[in-house]
Coordinates of C-alpha atoms in Angstrom, one line a residue:
M1 CA 140.7 103.8 62.1
G2 CA 136.8 103.9 61.6
R3 CA 136.6 100.3 60.5
A4 CA 139.2 99.3 63.5
R5 CA 137.0 101.2 65.9
D6 CA 133.6 99.7 64.5
A7 CA 135.1 96.1 65.0
V8 CA 136.0 97.0 68.7
R9 CA 132.8 98.1 69.3
H10 CA 131.2 95.2 67.4
A11 CA 133.2 92.7 69.5
R12 CA 132.2 94.7 72.8
R13 CA 128.6 94.0 72.2
V14 CA 129.1 90.4 71.6
A15 CA 131.2 89.8 74.4
S16 CA 129.2 91.8 76.8
P17 CA 126.7 89.2 77.5
A18 CA 129.0 86.4 77.8
A19 CA 131.1 88.5 80.1
S20 CA 128.0 89.6 82.2
R21 CA 127.1 86.0 82.9
L22 CA 130.5 84.9 83.8
R23 CA 130.8 87.7 86.4
R24 CA 127.5 86.8 87.6
E25 CA 128.4 83.0 87.8
L26 CA 131.3 84.0 89.7
Q27 CA 129.7 86.1 92.3
W28 CA 127.0 83.1 92.5
R29 CA 130.1 80.9 93.7
R30 CA 131.4 83.5 95.6
A31 CA 128.4 84.0 97.8
R32 CA 127.7 80.3 97.6
V33 CA 124.5 80.7 96.0
G34 CA 123.2 77.2 95.1
R35 CA 120.3 75.7 93.8
L36 CA 117.4 75.7 96.7
L37 CA 115.6 72.2 97.1
V38 CA 111.7 72.4 96.4
G39 CA 109.4 71.3 99.6
D40 CA 107.2 68.5 99.5
G41 CA 104.0 71.1 98.6
R42 CA 103.0 71.7 102.1
A43 CA 103.5 75.2 103.4
Q44 CA 105.3 76.0 106.6
P45 CA 102.9 76.5 109.1
C46 CA 103.7 79.9 110.0
R47 CA 102.6 82.6 107.7
V48 CA 105.2 85.4 107.5
A49 CA 104.3 87.6 104.5
E50 CA 102.0 87.6 101.7
H51 CA 101.2 90.2 99.0
A52 CA 99.3 90.1 95.6
T53 CA 99.3 92.5 92.6
P54 CA 97.4 93.1 89.7
L55 CA 98.3 91.4 86.5
F56 CA 96.5 93.9 84.0
R57 CA 96.6 97.7 84.2
P58 CA 94.5 100.2 82.4
L59 CA 97.6 102.8 82.1
A60 CA 98.1 105.2 78.9
G61 CA 100.6 103.6 76.4
L62 CA 100.3 99.9 77.7
D63 CA 100.0 97.4 74.7
E64 CA 97.3 94.9 75.8
E65 CA 99.4 92.0 73.8
L66 CA 102.4 92.9 75.9
Q67 CA 100.5 92.5 79.2
R68 CA 99.2 89.2 78.0
G69 CA 102.9 88.0 77.1
K70 CA 103.9 89.1 80.6
V71 CA 101.6 86.8 82.3
V72 CA 102.9 84.2 80.3
N73 CA 106.4 84.9 81.4
L74 CA 105.5 85.3 85.0
R75 CA 103.6 82.0 84.9
L76 CA 106.8 80.3 83.7
A77 CA 109.0 82.1 86.4
A78 CA 106.6 81.6 89.2
A79 CA 106.9 77.8 88.5
R80 CA 110.4 77.9 88.9
L81 CA 110.3 79.6 92.3
D82 CA 107.3 78.1 93.7
G83 CA 108.1 75.6 96.7
L84 CA 111.8 76.9 97.2
V85 CA 113.2 76.4 100.8
L86 CA 115.4 78.6 102.1
P87 CA 117.1 77.1 105.4
P88 CA 119.1 78.9 107.8
G89 CA 122.4 80.4 106.4
A90 CA 121.2 79.7 102.6
V91 CA 120.9 82.5 99.8
F92 CA 118.1 82.9 97.6
S93 CA 118.8 84.6 94.0
F94 CA 116.0 85.2 91.4
W95 CA 118.0 84.7 88.4
R96 CA 120.2 81.6 89.8
H97 CA 116.6 79.9 90.0
V98 CA 114.4 81.2 87.3
G99 CA 117.3 81.1 84.5
R100 CA 117.6 83.2 81.3
P101 CA 114.3 84.0 79.7
S102 CA 114.6 82.7 76.2
R103 CA 112.3 81.9 73.4
S104 CA 113.5 78.2 73.2
R105 CA 112.3 77.8 77.3
G106 CA 108.9 79.3 76.2
F107 CA 109.4 83.0 77.3
V108 CA 107.4 85.6 75.0
D109 CA 107.7 89.3 74.5
G110 CA 106.5 91.0 77.3
L111 CA 106.5 94.8 78.5
V112 CA 110.1 95.9 79.1
L113 CA 111.0 99.4 80.4
D114 CA 114.3 100.5 78.7
H115 CA 115.7 103.9 80.3
G116 CA 112.2 105.0 81.1
S117 CA 110.7 104.2 77.6
L118 CA 108.1 101.3 77.1
S119 CA 109.4 98.4 74.6
A120 CA 108.9 94.9 73.8
G121 CA 111.3 92.1 75.0
V122 CA 111.5 88.6 75.2
G123 CA 110.8 87.6 79.1
G124 CA 109.7 91.0 79.7
G125 CA 107.3 91.7 82.7
M126 CA 109.7 89.9 85.4
C127 CA 109.9 93.0 87.6
Q128 CA 106.3 92.4 88.6
L129 CA 107.8 89.5 90.2
T130 CA 110.9 91.0 91.6
N131 CA 108.8 94.0 93.0
L132 CA 106.5 91.4 94.8
L133 CA 109.3 89.5 96.1
Y134 CA 111.2 92.5 97.7
W135 CA 108.2 94.0 99.1
M136 CA 107.2 90.7 100.7
T137 CA 110.7 90.1 102.0
L138 CA 111.0 93.6 103.6
H139 CA 108.2 91.9 106.1
T140 CA 110.4 89.2 107.2
P141 CA 113.6 88.9 109.3
L142 CA 115.1 87.8 105.8
E143 CA 117.9 89.9 104.6
V144 CA 117.7 91.4 101.0
T145 CA 121.5 91.1 100.0
E146 CA 121.3 92.4 96.2
R147 CA 118.5 94.8 95.1
W148 CA 118.6 97.3 92.2
R149 CA 116.4 100.4 92.4
H150 CA 114.2 101.5 89.5
S151 CA 115.9 104.5 87.8
Y152 CA 112.8 105.7 86.3
D153 CA 109.2 106.7 87.5
V154 CA 107.2 106.2 84.6
F155 CA 103.8 106.1 85.6
P156 CA 101.8 108.8 87.8
D157 CA 100.6 107.4 90.9
A158 CA 97.2 105.7 90.3
G159 CA 95.7 104.1 93.2
R160 CA 99.1 103.4 94.7
T161 CA 98.9 101.3 97.8
Q162 CA 102.8 101.1 98.5
P163 CA 105.4 103.8 99.0
F164 CA 107.4 104.9 95.9
G165 CA 110.6 103.2 95.2
S166 CA 109.4 99.8 97.1
G167 CA 110.0 97.6 94.0
A168 CA 113.0 96.0 92.6
T169 CA 113.9 95.9 89.1
C170 CA 115.7 93.0 87.3
S171 CA 117.7 92.4 84.1
W172 CA 119.2 89.0 83.1
P173 CA 121.8 88.3 84.4
T174 CA 123.2 91.7 85.8
L175 CA 120.6 93.0 87.8
D176 CA 119.5 90.3 90.6
L177 CA 117.5 90.3 93.6
Q178 CA 119.4 88.2 96.3
V179 CA 117.8 87.3 99.7
S180 CA 119.7 85.5 102.8
N181 CA 118.3 83.6 105.6
P182 CA 120.3 84.8 108.8
T183 CA 117.7 83.1 111.1
A184 CA 117.5 79.6 112.6
A185 CA 114.1 79.2 111.1
T186 CA 113.4 77.6 107.7
F187 CA 111.3 79.6 105.2
R188 CA 109.4 78.5 102.1
L189 CA 108.5 80.4 99.3
E190 CA 105.0 80.2 97.6
V191 CA 104.5 82.2 94.1
G192 CA 101.3 81.9 92.0
V193 CA 99.5 83.2 89.1
T194 CA 95.8 83.4 89.1
D195 CA 93.6 84.8 86.1
T196 CA 93.7 88.4 87.7
H197 CA 97.0 88.4 90.2
L198 CA 100.4 87.5 90.9
E199 CA 100.4 86.2 94.6
G200 CA 103.3 85.3 96.7
R201 CA 104.1 84.2 100.4
W202 CA 106.6 83.5 102.6
T203 CA 105.9 80.7 105.3
S204 CA 108.0 79.3 108.2
D205 CA 108.5 76.5 110.1
R206 CA 108.1 78.9 113.4
P207 CA 106.7 82.0 114.3
V208 CA 109.1 85.0 113.7
G209 CA 107.9 87.1 116.9
L210 CA 108.3 90.1 115.0
R211 CA 105.8 92.4 112.9
Y212 CA 107.3 95.0 110.3
E213 CA 106.0 98.0 108.7
V214 CA 107.4 99.6 105.8
Y215 CA 107.0 103.5 105.2
E216 CA 108.4 106.4 102.9
A217 CA 110.4 109.3 104.5
A218 CA 111.7 112.6 102.9
H219 CA 110.0 112.2 99.8
V220 CA 110.4 114.9 97.3
M221 CA 109.6 115.6 93.7
E222 CA 112.5 118.3 92.4
P223 CA 113.1 120.0 89.2
T224 CA 116.3 119.7 87.3
M225 CA 118.2 122.0 85.1
T226 CA 116.8 120.5 82.3
G227 CA 113.0 121.0 83.3
A228 CA 112.5 117.5 84.1
F229 CA 111.6 116.0 87.9
V230 CA 113.6 113.8 89.9
R231 CA 111.9 111.9 92.6
R232 CA 113.5 110.9 95.8
N233 CA 112.6 109.1 99.1
V234 CA 114.1 106.8 102.0
L235 CA 112.4 103.8 102.6
R236 CA 112.3 102.7 106.6
R237 CA 110.9 100.0 108.6
R238 CA 109.2 100.0 111.8
V239 CA 109.9 96.5 114.1
F240 CA 107.0 95.5 116.5
D241 CA 107.1 92.8 118.8
L242 CA 104.2 90.4 119.5
D243 CA 102.8 92.9 122.2
G244 CA 102.7 95.5 119.7
A245 CA 105.9 97.5 121.2
Q246 CA 108.2 98.9 118.8
V247 CA 111.6 97.5 119.0
A248 CA 113.2 99.3 116.1
D249 CA 112.8 101.8 113.2
E250 CA 115.7 101.3 110.5
P251 CA 116.4 102.5 107.1
V252 CA 116.0 100.2 104.4
A253 CA 116.8 101.9 101.0
E254 CA 117.0 105.0 99.5
N255 CA 115.4 105.7 96.0
H256 CA 116.0 108.5 93.2
A257 CA 114.5 108.1 89.8
L258 CA 114.0 110.5 86.7
M259 CA 110.4 110.8 86.3
R260 CA 108.8 110.5 82.7
Y261 CA 105.9 112.8 83.4
R262 CA 105.3 116.1 85.2
P263 CA 104.0 116.1 88.6
F264 CA 100.8 117.8 89.7
L265 CA 102.1 121.4 91.3
P266 CA 99.9 123.4 93.7
S267 CA 99.1 126.9 92.4
G268 CA 102.0 129.2 92.7
D269 CA 104.9 126.5 92.6
A270 CA 107.4 126.6 89.9

């Protein structure tokens, strides 16, 4: 019986990646997620949203070599995405366009978060790119149709400029980031890696006529029965017209993550 169980477990491990890939490809077909065309190299005339994040962070426990590997991986992925055009009704899929991060395609070991622990993995570092894309897209009329939250909060806030939970994790091919264009405008994605930053921009062929402000609400850090802490919040988005009048205040996402560090608690708190 023991050998039979081991054989079943081995078969499941072998079949799992193939089954995940098949399920994802079927989803791409059902959602009509196709290969988007690359533009002619010229940005659309209207800048809609842009953002940049540093490539290297001086955080304890981060292997410098893995950070350098991450940059290699980001350059490869950015080259696959830069210039993609999202016409009305089209759907963008991160993994559909980046493809499987493998050594044969030039990807190297980079930083991977596995259940809240730091490790090395081929193609590691892609989450920095999906984080950037997600944050930028929240500042456009494009719709995020698939996004996976981070399940662990690994590092204490150090100079945080965005709300907790404003990123999107990814894992080939099961955890994807997908964006649809419900508007009549055509959008173009620009992504690049400099010596110090990952940079991105959404441009459009016409003004969108709206401005977006993402903020957090209901933010708490709560202890669990085990003594660990869980961090929760709600992301919301204010929408303003060109005159500065607020036209909407809408929920974006709910986040909760197990904290891998102990939060600072004021004196007297448990």
